[in-house]
Coordinates of C-alpha atoms in Angstrom, one line a residue:
M1 CA -54.1 48.3 -16.2
Y2 CA -55.0 44.6 -16.0
S3 CA -54.9 44.3 -19.8
L4 CA -51.5 45.9 -19.9
F5 CA -50.2 43.5 -17.2
K6 CA -51.5 40.5 -19.2
T7 CA -49.7 41.9 -22.3
Y8 CA -46.4 42.0 -20.4
V9 CA -46.9 38.5 -19.1
L10 CA -47.6 37.1 -22.6
L11 CA -44.6 38.9 -24.1
F12 CA -42.4 37.5 -21.3
L13 CA -43.7 34.0 -21.9
L14 CA -43.3 34.3 -25.7
Q15 CA -39.6 35.4 -25.3
F16 CA -39.0 32.6 -22.8
F17 CA -40.3 29.9 -25.1
I18 CA -38.4 31.3 -28.1
F19 CA -35.2 31.4 -26.2
S20 CA -35.7 28.0 -24.8
G21 CA -36.4 26.5 -28.2
F22 CA -33.2 28.2 -29.6
A23 CA -31.2 27.0 -26.7
G24 CA -32.4 23.4 -27.1
R25 CA -31.5 23.5 -30.8
R26 CA -28.1 25.0 -30.0
D27 CA -27.4 22.3 -27.5
R28 CA -28.3 19.5 -30.0
L29 CA -25.9 21.1 -32.5
A30 CA -23.2 21.4 -30.0
G31 CA -23.5 17.8 -28.8
G32 CA -26.2 18.1 -26.2
A33 CA -24.1 19.9 -23.6
H34 CA -27.2 20.7 -21.5
R35 CA -29.0 17.5 -22.3
N36 CA -26.0 15.6 -20.9
K37 CA -26.8 17.1 -17.5
R38 CA -30.3 15.8 -17.7
V39 CA -29.4 12.4 -19.1
K40 CA -26.4 11.7 -16.8
D41 CA -27.7 8.1 -16.6
G42 CA -27.8 7.8 -20.4
G43 CA -31.5 8.4 -20.6
A44 CA -34.2 6.0 -19.4
D45 CA -34.4 3.1 -21.9
Y46 CA -37.5 1.6 -20.2
T47 CA -40.4 2.7 -18.1
M48 CA -40.1 -0.4 -16.0
P49 CA -37.0 -2.0 -14.2
E50 CA -34.8 -4.3 -16.3
I51 CA -35.1 -8.0 -15.8
S52 CA -32.1 -9.2 -13.7
T53 CA -30.2 -12.4 -13.5
K54 CA -27.3 -13.8 -11.4
F55 CA -26.0 -15.8 -14.4
R56 CA -22.3 -14.9 -15.0
G57 CA -22.0 -16.4 -18.5
E58 CA -20.8 -19.6 -20.1
W59 CA -17.8 -20.6 -22.3
V60 CA -17.8 -23.2 -25.0
L61 CA -15.0 -24.4 -27.3
D62 CA -16.2 -23.8 -30.8
N63 CA -13.2 -25.2 -32.8
P64 CA -10.2 -27.0 -31.3
N65 CA -7.7 -26.1 -34.0
V66 CA -8.5 -23.6 -36.7
G67 CA -4.9 -23.4 -38.0
V68 CA -4.5 -19.7 -38.5
G69 CA -4.0 -17.0 -35.8
A70 CA -6.5 -14.3 -35.5
M71 CA -4.4 -11.1 -35.4
Q72 CA -7.0 -9.0 -37.4
L73 CA -10.7 -9.9 -37.5
Q74 CA -13.8 -8.7 -39.2
L75 CA -17.4 -10.0 -38.9
M76 CA -19.0 -9.8 -42.4
P77 CA -22.8 -9.6 -43.2
N78 CA -22.7 -13.1 -44.8
D79 CA -22.2 -15.3 -41.7
Q80 CA -18.4 -15.3 -42.1
V81 CA -15.8 -14.0 -39.7
V82 CA -12.6 -13.2 -41.6
W83 CA -9.3 -13.1 -39.9
F84 CA -5.6 -13.1 -40.9
D85 CA -2.2 -12.7 -39.4
T86 CA 1.2 -12.3 -41.2
T87 CA 2.7 -13.5 -44.4
S88 CA 6.4 -12.8 -43.6
L89 CA 7.0 -14.8 -40.4
G90 CA 7.0 -18.3 -41.7
P91 CA 4.3 -21.0 -42.0
S92 CA 1.0 -21.2 -40.1
A93 CA -0.5 -24.4 -38.8
R94 CA -2.7 -24.9 -41.8
K95 CA -2.1 -25.4 -45.5
L96 CA -3.9 -23.6 -48.3
E97 CA -6.8 -25.4 -50.0
P98 CA -7.0 -27.3 -52.2
P99 CA -3.7 -29.3 -51.7
G100 CA -1.0 -28.0 -54.0
N101 CA -2.2 -24.4 -53.8
C102 CA 1.2 -22.7 -53.3
P103 CA 1.3 -19.1 -54.6
L104 CA 4.5 -17.1 -54.6
N105 CA 5.0 -15.1 -51.5
P106 CA 6.6 -11.6 -52.2
D107 CA 7.6 -11.3 -48.6
M108 CA 9.5 -14.6 -48.6
N109 CA 11.8 -13.9 -51.6
N110 CA 8.9 -14.9 -54.0
K111 CA 9.2 -18.5 -53.0
P112 CA 6.1 -20.8 -53.1
D113 CA 4.1 -20.6 -49.9
C114 CA 1.7 -23.5 -49.3
F115 CA 0.4 -22.2 -45.9
A116 CA -2.7 -20.2 -45.2
H117 CA -2.5 -16.8 -43.6
A118 CA -6.1 -15.9 -43.8
L119 CA -9.4 -17.7 -43.4
A120 CA -13.2 -17.2 -43.4
Y121 CA -14.9 -18.8 -40.4
N122 CA -18.5 -19.7 -40.5
W123 CA -19.7 -18.7 -37.0
K124 CA -22.9 -20.8 -37.2
T125 CA -21.1 -24.1 -38.0
G126 CA -17.5 -23.7 -36.7
T127 CA -16.2 -24.6 -40.2
S128 CA -13.8 -22.5 -42.2
R129 CA -12.1 -22.1 -45.5
T130 CA -8.6 -20.7 -46.3
I131 CA -8.1 -17.5 -48.3
V132 CA -5.1 -16.5 -50.4
L133 CA -3.6 -13.3 -49.1
S134 CA -0.6 -11.5 -50.5
G135 CA 1.2 -8.4 -49.5
E136 CA 2.2 -8.5 -45.8
P137 CA -0.9 -7.4 -43.7
W138 CA 0.9 -7.7 -40.4
C139 CA -0.6 -5.1 -38.0
S140 CA -2.8 -3.6 -40.6
S141 CA -6.3 -1.9 -40.3
G142 CA -9.6 -2.2 -42.1
N143 CA -13.3 -1.5 -42.4
L144 CA -16.4 -2.5 -44.4
W145 CA -17.5 -0.7 -47.5
P146 CA -21.2 0.3 -47.7
N147 CA -21.9 -2.7 -49.9
G148 CA -20.5 -5.1 -47.2
N149 CA -17.1 -5.8 -48.9
L150 CA -14.1 -6.0 -46.5
V151 CA -11.2 -3.7 -47.2
A152 CA -7.9 -4.2 -45.3
T153 CA -5.3 -1.4 -45.5
G154 CA -1.6 -1.2 -44.9
G155 CA 0.7 -3.6 -43.1
T156 CA 4.4 -3.7 -43.6
F157 CA 7.0 -4.7 -46.2
T158 CA 5.2 -5.2 -49.5
G159 CA 1.9 -4.4 -47.8
V160 CA 2.7 -1.1 -46.1
K161 CA 0.8 0.9 -48.8
A162 CA -1.5 -1.9 -50.0
V163 CA -5.3 -2.1 -50.1
R164 CA -6.9 -5.5 -50.2
M165 CA -10.6 -6.2 -50.8
L166 CA -12.7 -9.3 -50.1
P167 CA -16.1 -9.3 -51.7
K168 CA -19.1 -10.1 -49.5
D169 CA -21.2 -12.0 -52.1
D170 CA -18.5 -14.5 -53.3
L171 CA -18.0 -17.1 -50.6
K172 CA -15.1 -18.6 -52.5
A173 CA -13.2 -15.4 -53.2
N174 CA -9.6 -14.5 -52.3
F175 CA -8.4 -11.1 -51.5
I176 CA -8.0 -8.7 -54.5
E177 CA -4.9 -6.6 -53.8
R178 CA -3.5 -3.3 -55.0
R179 CA 0.0 -2.4 -53.8
N180 CA 1.6 1.0 -53.3
V181 CA -1.7 2.9 -53.6
L182 CA -1.9 4.5 -50.2
A183 CA -0.4 7.9 -49.7
D184 CA 1.7 6.9 -46.6
Y185 CA 2.9 3.9 -44.7
R186 CA 0.0 2.4 -42.7
W187 CA 1.6 0.0 -40.2
Y188 CA -0.3 0.1 -36.9
A189 CA -2.8 2.7 -38.3
S190 CA -6.5 3.1 -37.5
N191 CA -9.5 3.4 -39.8
Q192 CA -12.8 5.2 -39.3
V193 CA -15.7 5.1 -41.8
L194 CA -17.1 8.5 -42.6
E195 CA -20.6 9.7 -43.5
D196 CA -20.2 8.9 -47.2
G197 CA -18.8 5.4 -46.8
S198 CA -15.2 6.4 -47.3
A199 CA -12.7 5.9 -44.5
V200 CA -10.1 8.1 -42.9
L201 CA -6.8 6.3 -42.2
V202 CA -4.9 7.8 -39.2
G203 CA -1.2 7.4 -38.4
G204 CA 0.9 4.3 -38.4
R205 CA 4.6 3.8 -37.6
D206 CA 6.6 6.7 -39.0
A207 CA 3.4 8.0 -40.7
F208 CA 2.5 11.3 -39.2
S209 CA -0.4 11.9 -41.5
I210 CA -4.0 11.1 -42.3
E211 CA -5.7 10.3 -45.6
V212 CA -9.2 9.5 -46.8
V213 CA -9.8 6.4 -48.9
P214 CA -13.0 5.9 -50.9
P215 CA -14.8 2.6 -51.1
S216 CA -13.0 1.7 -54.2
L217 CA -9.7 0.0 -55.4
N218 CA -9.1 2.9 -57.8
F219 CA -8.5 6.3 -56.3
Q220 CA -6.0 9.1 -56.2
P221 CA -3.9 9.0 -53.0
K222 CA -3.6 12.2 -51.0
K223 CA -2.2 12.6 -47.5
I224 CA -2.5 15.4 -45.0
D225 CA 0.5 15.9 -42.8
F226 CA -0.5 15.9 -39.1
P227 CA 2.3 16.8 -36.7
F228 CA 0.2 15.9 -33.7
L229 CA 1.0 12.2 -34.4
K230 CA 4.7 12.9 -34.1
E231 CA 4.2 15.0 -31.0
T232 CA 2.5 12.1 -29.3
C233 CA 5.4 9.7 -29.9
T234 CA 6.8 9.5 -26.4
P235 CA 9.1 9.0 -24.6
P236 CA 11.9 10.0 -27.1
K237 CA 14.8 7.6 -27.3
G238 CA 17.1 9.8 -29.4
P239 CA 16.8 11.5 -32.8
N240 CA 13.7 10.1 -34.6
R241 CA 13.5 7.2 -32.1
F242 CA 10.5 6.8 -29.8
I243 CA 8.7 4.3 -27.7
E244 CA 5.7 5.6 -29.6
N245 CA 2.7 4.8 -27.3
N246 CA 0.4 6.3 -29.9
L247 CA 0.0 3.6 -32.5
Y248 CA -3.5 2.3 -33.4
P249 CA -4.9 5.6 -32.2
F250 CA -8.6 5.7 -31.0
V251 CA -10.7 7.4 -33.7
Y252 CA -14.4 8.0 -33.7
L253 CA -16.8 9.8 -36.1
L254 CA -18.7 12.5 -34.3
P255 CA -22.3 13.4 -35.1
D256 CA -21.1 16.7 -36.7
G257 CA -19.0 14.9 -39.3
N258 CA -15.7 15.6 -37.6
I259 CA -13.6 13.0 -35.8
F260 CA -12.4 12.5 -32.2
L261 CA -8.7 11.4 -32.2
F262 CA -7.0 10.0 -29.2
A263 CA -3.2 9.2 -29.2
N264 CA -1.1 8.3 -26.2
D265 CA -2.6 10.7 -23.6
R266 CA -3.8 13.5 -25.8
S267 CA -7.0 14.0 -27.9
M268 CA -8.7 16.5 -30.2
N269 CA -11.6 17.1 -32.6
L270 CA -10.6 17.6 -36.2
N271 CA -11.9 17.7 -39.8
P272 CA -10.9 14.4 -41.4
R273 CA -10.7 15.8 -44.9
T274 CA -8.6 18.9 -44.1
G275 CA -6.9 18.2 -40.9
Q276 CA -8.2 21.4 -39.3
I277 CA -8.2 21.1 -35.5
F278 CA -11.2 22.6 -33.8
V279 CA -10.3 21.8 -30.1
E280 CA -7.6 20.1 -28.2
H281 CA -8.8 18.4 -25.0
P282 CA -6.9 18.2 -21.7
I283 CA -4.3 15.6 -21.3
L284 CA -5.5 12.3 -19.8
P285 CA -3.3 11.6 -16.8
G286 CA -2.0 8.3 -15.6
G287 CA -0.1 6.8 -18.5
A288 CA -0.3 5.8 -22.2
R289 CA -3.4 4.3 -23.7
N290 CA -2.4 3.2 -27.2
Y291 CA 0.0 0.6 -28.6
P292 CA 2.2 -0.7 -27.1
A293 CA 0.6 0.4 -23.8
S294 CA -2.6 -0.8 -25.4
G295 CA -5.6 0.4 -23.3
M296 CA -9.2 0.1 -24.4
S297 CA -11.7 2.6 -25.7
A298 CA -15.2 2.9 -27.1
L299 CA -17.7 5.5 -28.2
L300 CA -20.7 5.0 -25.8
P301 CA -24.1 4.3 -27.3
L302 CA -25.7 7.1 -29.4
K303 CA -29.3 7.3 -28.3
L304 CA -31.5 9.4 -30.4
G305 CA -34.0 11.7 -28.8
P306 CA -37.7 12.0 -29.7
D307 CA -37.0 14.5 -32.4
N308 CA -34.6 12.0 -34.1
L309 CA -32.1 14.8 -34.8
F310 CA -29.2 14.3 -32.6
P311 CA -27.9 11.8 -29.9
L312 CA -28.8 12.7 -26.4
N313 CA -25.3 11.8 -25.3
V314 CA -21.9 11.8 -27.1
E315 CA -19.3 10.3 -24.9
V316 CA -16.0 8.4 -25.1
V317 CA -14.6 6.1 -22.5
V318 CA -10.9 5.1 -22.2
C319 CA -9.8 2.3 -19.8
G320 CA -6.5 0.6 -18.8
G321 CA -3.2 0.7 -20.6
N322 CA 0.1 1.2 -18.9
K323 CA 2.7 3.7 -17.8
H324 CA 4.6 5.6 -20.5
T325 CA 7.8 3.8 -19.7
A326 CA 6.3 0.3 -19.4
F327 CA 7.3 -0.9 -22.8
E328 CA 11.0 0.1 -22.6
M329 CA 11.1 -1.7 -19.2
V330 CA 9.9 -5.0 -20.7
D331 CA 10.8 -5.2 -24.4
A332 CA 14.0 -7.0 -25.5
K333 CA 15.0 -4.2 -27.8
H334 CA 15.5 -2.0 -24.7
V335 CA 16.4 -4.2 -21.7
K336 CA 17.9 -7.6 -21.0
D337 CA 16.1 -8.1 -17.7
K338 CA 12.4 -7.7 -18.2
V339 CA 10.2 -5.8 -15.7
F340 CA 6.5 -6.5 -16.2
V341 CA 4.9 -3.3 -15.0
P342 CA 1.3 -3.8 -13.7
A343 CA -1.3 -2.5 -16.1
L344 CA -3.5 0.5 -15.3
Q345 CA -6.9 -0.1 -13.7
D346 CA -8.5 3.3 -14.2
C347 CA -11.2 4.5 -16.6
H348 CA -12.1 8.0 -17.8
R349 CA -14.9 9.6 -19.8
I350 CA -15.2 12.7 -21.9
H351 CA -18.0 14.5 -23.8
P352 CA -15.8 15.6 -26.7
M353 CA -18.5 17.9 -28.3
N354 CA -19.2 19.9 -25.2
K355 CA -17.6 23.3 -24.8
G356 CA -14.8 23.1 -22.3
A357 CA -14.9 19.3 -22.2
K358 CA -12.8 17.6 -19.5
W359 CA -12.0 14.1 -18.6
E360 CA -14.1 12.7 -15.8
N361 CA -13.0 9.9 -13.6
E362 CA -14.9 6.7 -14.1
Q363 CA -15.1 3.9 -11.6
N364 CA -12.0 1.7 -11.6
M365 CA -12.1 -1.7 -13.3
P366 CA -12.1 -4.8 -11.0
T367 CA -8.6 -5.7 -12.2
P368 CA -5.9 -4.0 -14.3
R369 CA -6.0 -4.7 -18.0
V370 CA -3.8 -4.2 -21.0
M371 CA -4.5 -5.4 -24.6
G372 CA -8.2 -6.1 -23.8
D373 CA -11.1 -5.6 -26.2
L374 CA -14.0 -3.4 -25.3
L375 CA -17.1 -4.5 -27.2
H376 CA -20.7 -3.2 -27.5
L377 CA -23.4 -5.7 -26.4
P378 CA -26.9 -5.6 -27.9
T379 CA -28.3 -4.3 -24.6
G380 CA -26.2 -1.1 -24.8
D381 CA -23.8 -2.3 -22.1
L382 CA -20.2 -3.1 -23.0
L383 CA -17.9 -6.1 -22.4
M384 CA -14.2 -6.0 -21.5
I385 CA -12.6 -9.2 -22.6
N386 CA -9.1 -10.7 -23.3
G387 CA -5.7 -9.1 -22.3
A388 CA -3.2 -9.2 -19.4
K389 CA -2.7 -7.7 -16.0
K390 CA 1.1 -6.9 -16.4
G391 CA 3.3 -5.8 -19.3
T392 CA 2.5 -4.4 -22.7
A393 CA 1.8 -5.5 -26.2
A394 CA 4.6 -6.9 -28.4
W395 CA 6.4 -10.3 -28.4
D396 CA 6.7 -11.9 -24.9
D397 CA 6.1 -8.6 -23.2
A398 CA 3.1 -9.5 -21.0
I399 CA 2.3 -12.0 -18.3
D400 CA -0.6 -12.7 -15.9
P401 CA -3.5 -13.2 -18.4
N402 CA -6.8 -11.5 -17.5
F403 CA -9.1 -14.5 -17.8
A404 CA -12.4 -12.8 -16.6
P405 CA -14.6 -10.8 -18.9
V406 CA -16.2 -7.7 -17.2
L407 CA -19.7 -6.4 -17.9
Y408 CA -19.6 -2.6 -18.0
T409 CA -22.9 -0.8 -17.6
P410 CA -21.8 2.9 -18.0
F411 CA -25.1 4.5 -16.9
K412 CA -25.6 2.7 -13.6
R413 CA -24.7 4.7 -10.5
M414 CA -21.0 4.9 -9.6
G415 CA -19.8 1.8 -7.8
K416 CA -22.2 -0.5 -9.6
R417 CA -20.9 -0.2 -13.2
F418 CA -18.5 -3.3 -13.4
K419 CA -19.3 -6.9 -12.8
E420 CA -16.9 -9.8 -13.4
M421 CA -18.3 -12.6 -15.5
K422 CA -17.2 -16.3 -15.6
P423 CA -13.5 -16.6 -16.6
T424 CA -12.1 -18.6 -19.4
N425 CA -9.1 -20.9 -18.9
I426 CA -7.4 -19.9 -22.2
A427 CA -4.9 -17.0 -22.2
R428 CA -5.8 -14.4 -24.8
M429 CA -3.1 -11.8 -24.9
Y430 CA -1.1 -10.3 -27.7
H431 CA -2.7 -10.7 -31.1
S432 CA -6.1 -11.9 -29.8
T433 CA -9.4 -10.7 -31.1
S434 CA -13.1 -11.0 -30.4
A435 CA -16.5 -10.1 -32.0
L436 CA -20.1 -9.8 -31.1
L437 CA -22.2 -12.2 -33.2
P438 CA -25.8 -11.8 -34.5
D439 CA -26.9 -14.5 -32.0
T440 CA -25.6 -12.2 -29.2
R441 CA -22.7 -14.4 -28.2
I442 CA -19.0 -13.3 -28.3
L443 CA -16.6 -15.1 -30.6
V444 CA -13.0 -15.2 -29.2
A445 CA -10.0 -16.2 -31.2
G446 CA -6.2 -15.7 -31.5
S447 CA -3.3 -14.9 -29.1
N448 CA 0.2 -15.3 -30.3
P449 CA 2.8 -13.4 -28.2
N450 CA 5.6 -15.2 -30.1
Q451 CA 7.4 -14.2 -33.3
F452 CA 6.5 -17.5 -35.0
Y453 CA 3.9 -20.2 -34.5
T454 CA 5.2 -21.6 -31.2
F455 CA 3.6 -24.2 -29.0
N456 CA 6.2 -25.4 -26.4
V457 CA 6.2 -22.1 -24.3
P458 CA 4.1 -20.8 -21.4
F459 CA 1.9 -18.7 -23.7
P460 CA 1.8 -20.6 -27.0
T461 CA 0.2 -19.7 -30.3
E462 CA -3.5 -20.1 -29.7
L463 CA -5.5 -21.8 -32.4
R464 CA -8.6 -22.7 -30.4
V465 CA -11.8 -20.7 -31.0
E466 CA -14.2 -20.0 -28.2
K467 CA -17.7 -18.5 -27.7
F468 CA -18.8 -16.7 -24.6
S469 CA -22.5 -16.4 -23.7
P470 CA -23.0 -13.2 -21.7
H471 CA -25.3 -12.9 -18.7
Y472 CA -28.4 -12.1 -20.8
L473 CA -28.3 -15.6 -22.3
D474 CA -29.4 -17.1 -19.0
R475 CA -31.9 -19.8 -20.2
A476 CA -34.4 -18.6 -17.5
L477 CA -34.8 -15.4 -19.5
D478 CA -35.9 -17.2 -22.7
K479 CA -39.6 -16.5 -22.0
D480 CA -38.8 -12.7 -22.2
R481 CA -36.6 -12.9 -25.2
P482 CA -38.0 -11.3 -28.4
T483 CA -37.6 -13.0 -31.7
I484 CA -37.6 -10.8 -34.8
V485 CA -40.0 -12.1 -37.5
E486 CA -37.9 -11.4 -40.6
P487 CA -40.6 -11.7 -43.4
T488 CA -42.5 -8.8 -41.9
T489 CA -39.5 -6.7 -40.8
D490 CA -37.9 -4.0 -42.8
K491 CA -34.2 -4.8 -43.7
V492 CA -33.5 -1.7 -45.8
L493 CA -33.5 1.5 -43.7
K494 CA -33.5 4.9 -45.2
Y495 CA -32.2 7.9 -43.3
R496 CA -35.0 9.7 -41.3
A497 CA -37.7 7.3 -42.6
P498 CA -39.9 5.1 -40.4
F499 CA -39.3 1.3 -40.4
K500 CA -41.1 -1.6 -38.9
I501 CA -40.0 -4.6 -36.8
T502 CA -42.3 -7.5 -36.0
V503 CA -41.4 -9.6 -32.9
Q504 CA -42.8 -12.6 -31.1
F505 CA -42.2 -14.4 -27.8
K506 CA -42.3 -18.1 -26.8
S507 CA -44.5 -17.1 -23.8
N508 CA -47.0 -15.1 -26.0
I509 CA -46.0 -11.8 -24.4
V510 CA -47.6 -8.7 -25.9
L511 CA -44.9 -6.0 -26.0
Q512 CA -46.0 -2.8 -24.3
P513 CA -44.7 0.8 -24.9
G514 CA -41.7 1.5 -22.7
E515 CA -40.6 -2.2 -22.6
A516 CA -38.6 -2.2 -25.9
K517 CA -35.2 -1.0 -27.0
I518 CA -33.7 -1.3 -30.5
T519 CA -30.0 -1.3 -31.0
L520 CA -28.1 -1.0 -34.3
I521 CA -24.5 -2.1 -34.2
Y522 CA -21.9 -1.5 -36.8
P523 CA -19.5 -4.6 -36.9
P524 CA -16.0 -3.4 -36.2
F525 CA -12.6 -4.4 -37.5
T526 CA -10.8 -5.6 -34.4
T527 CA -7.0 -5.8 -33.9
H528 CA -4.5 -5.0 -31.1
G529 CA -7.2 -4.2 -28.6
F530 CA -9.1 -1.6 -30.6
S531 CA -12.4 -2.3 -32.4
Q532 CA -12.2 0.2 -35.3
N533 CA -15.6 1.7 -36.5
Q534 CA -17.5 0.1 -33.7
R535 CA -20.7 2.0 -33.2
L536 CA -24.0 1.4 -31.4
I537 CA -27.1 3.5 -32.2
V538 CA -30.4 3.5 -30.3
P539 CA -33.1 4.7 -32.7
T540 CA -36.3 6.4 -31.6
I541 CA -39.4 4.2 -31.2
K542 CA -42.6 5.9 -32.3
E543 CA -45.2 3.2 -31.7
I544 CA -45.7 -0.4 -30.6
N545 CA -48.9 -2.1 -31.7
N546 CA -49.6 -5.8 -31.5
N547 CA -45.9 -6.7 -31.4
V548 CA -45.1 -4.5 -34.4
I549 CA -42.6 -1.7 -33.5
T550 CA -42.4 1.4 -35.6
A551 CA -39.1 3.2 -35.3
L552 CA -37.2 6.0 -37.0
A553 CA -34.0 5.3 -38.9
P554 CA -31.0 7.4 -38.0
P555 CA -31.1 10.9 -39.5
C556 CA -27.9 10.9 -41.5
G557 CA -24.5 9.3 -42.3
K558 CA -22.8 11.4 -39.7
I559 CA -24.6 9.5 -37.0
A560 CA -24.9 6.2 -38.8
P561 CA -22.4 5.7 -41.7
P562 CA -24.0 3.9 -44.7
G563 CA -23.6 0.1 -44.6
Y564 CA -24.6 -3.1 -42.8
Y565 CA -25.6 -3.2 -39.2
M566 CA -26.8 -5.9 -36.8
M567 CA -30.2 -4.9 -35.5
F568 CA -31.4 -6.3 -32.1
V569 CA -34.6 -5.9 -30.1
N570 CA -34.4 -5.9 -26.3
R571 CA -37.3 -6.4 -23.9
L572 CA -36.4 -4.9 -20.5
G573 CA -32.7 -5.7 -21.0
V574 CA -33.2 -9.1 -22.6
P575 CA -32.0 -9.2 -26.2
G576 CA -33.0 -11.6 -29.0
H577 CA -31.0 -12.7 -31.9
G578 CA -30.2 -9.9 -34.4
I579 CA -30.6 -9.7 -38.1
W580 CA -28.6 -7.8 -40.7
V581 CA -30.1 -4.5 -42.0
H582 CA -28.7 -2.0 -44.4
I583 CA -28.8 1.8 -43.7
D584 CA -28.4 4.4 -46.4

C-alpha cells in the first residue's frame, strides 16, 4: 500500500513539473504573460541597492551657432551626428563648403543653391562639416543599415519617394540619392528595422500603406494597402480631408518578429511583410498621441532571462500628446484666433504580446508635454526632454516651452517614477531633436517653429547645440563608474554566443556578481518627437571574474536587429562610457 502511494505521488510530481515546464515555455513564446506578474518591477537588476545622488544634471553650450536646423537627426557609429532640415524653404544660416559649392536645387526651380541643409556634427569636438543633400527630405524618416550606413526615406516634393544613403566609412561623403523608388508617398512616415536588417516603412500623409525596404539602393518596390491608417485619420474635415493625428505612428519590432503599431489612439500587432493583423488592442482614451498632437512613446527595456531565450517583459509606454481637436483650434489653416490647448499630462502602458492586453494607467508626468523626446538612458531608465506645455506641432502652433527634462524610472513603485531634472533656458519645441551619446550625455539641437529661418520672433530658429549631463554624471559617483577596457573587450557579438567585457575603476573596485548590468542601445533616428528604431536590451550575465564579465549575446534578430549598438556597463546604477559593438 505504501509503495502504491509513493507511485501516485511520483506520478503527480512528474505531471506537475512537465506541465510547469510547458507553461513556462508557452509564456515565453507568448511574451511572458505570467512572467510579467512576477517581474512587475522589471526584474531585479542588482542584488544590492542602487547608488543614489541628489544631482539634478547640468547643461553646457556645445556650439553657439551650427548654422543648420536639426529637424531629423541620427547618431552614427563613427562619432558623427548627422542632421538635416528642408531644401525647399529657402536658405539656411550656413553656406556649403568649400565656398562656391552651389549645386542645382530641384525643389527651387533647379536654381543654384549655395546653402547647406545637412551636416555631420562631431560630438566629441563640437565641429561639423556640411553635406550636400538633394531631393526634399522635409519631415522624412530613416534608419541605419546593418553596416552602419544611414538611410533617409521619403520627404515631400521631389523627395516624397526618395531614398538617400550616407556611408559610415567615408567621413567626406555626401548623400547618394535615388528618387521615385519607394512604393508610396512617405511624408511623415515611420521606419522600423526588422530582424534581417531591412526596414518597414509605415504610413505618411495620404499614404495608407506599409512597405519593406531592404538595406540597399536597388530594390523592387512593393506596398501593402493598410486601411487602418486611413481609419485613424481623425477628426474628418470633409471628403478626404482630415486633421490626421496619426502621422509618424509609433512602430516597434516585437520579439516574435511582428510589429506593434500605434496611430492616433488605436494600436495593433501585425505582420510587417503581409499586413496580416493578429490583434487589435483597446482604444487609448484621453486624446491623440501622434503628429500633430505629438505625444511620446518608447518600448521599455528588453531584459533577457537566465535562459537567454526571451525578454522577461515586453511593454510599451505612451505619454502626453493633446486632445483630438487641439490642432484645428490652433493652426492657421483652420482658425484665425489661435487657442493653445494645454497638452496632456497622462501616461499609459501596455504589454502588447499578452493575451487580452489592456492599457494600464501610469503615473502622470510632473507637467504636460507635447513634442517631447523620450530617450533610453544607459541605466535602463528613460529621459523626457524638449517640447511644450500648450498647443501642437506645426508652425507657430505651440507656446509655453517645457524646459525641464524628466527622469522616468518605469519600474519604481507608483508615485516615485518621475523626477524633474535641471531645466535649460533654450526653448526646444517644433523641429527639435536629441540623442544619447556614447559618453552618456544627451545632445540637444534644433527647434524651428517658423516656416523659414527666422530670428526676430519669440521662438526663433534655434542654431545652438547643447549637451545635458543626467543625474548619473554626478562627479561624486566617479569612483563607482566602470571603464570598459577596449583591447580586451569583444566588439563583435554573435547571436546566442558568449562575449567578454573587461572593466576597471579609478578606485580599484573589484566588481562582484549582482553589481553589474549591461545595456545595449540601438541608436535611433529622431524627428518630430519620435525616436524611430530606439531599443534597449539587457543581456544575461553568466559570470564576473576579476573584473571580466562574461555575458550572452541576444538570441536573434527579432530581439536585437543586426547592426551597431552602444554598449554600456553599469555598476549599481552608475554607467560608464559606452563603446560601439556590432551584433549579427
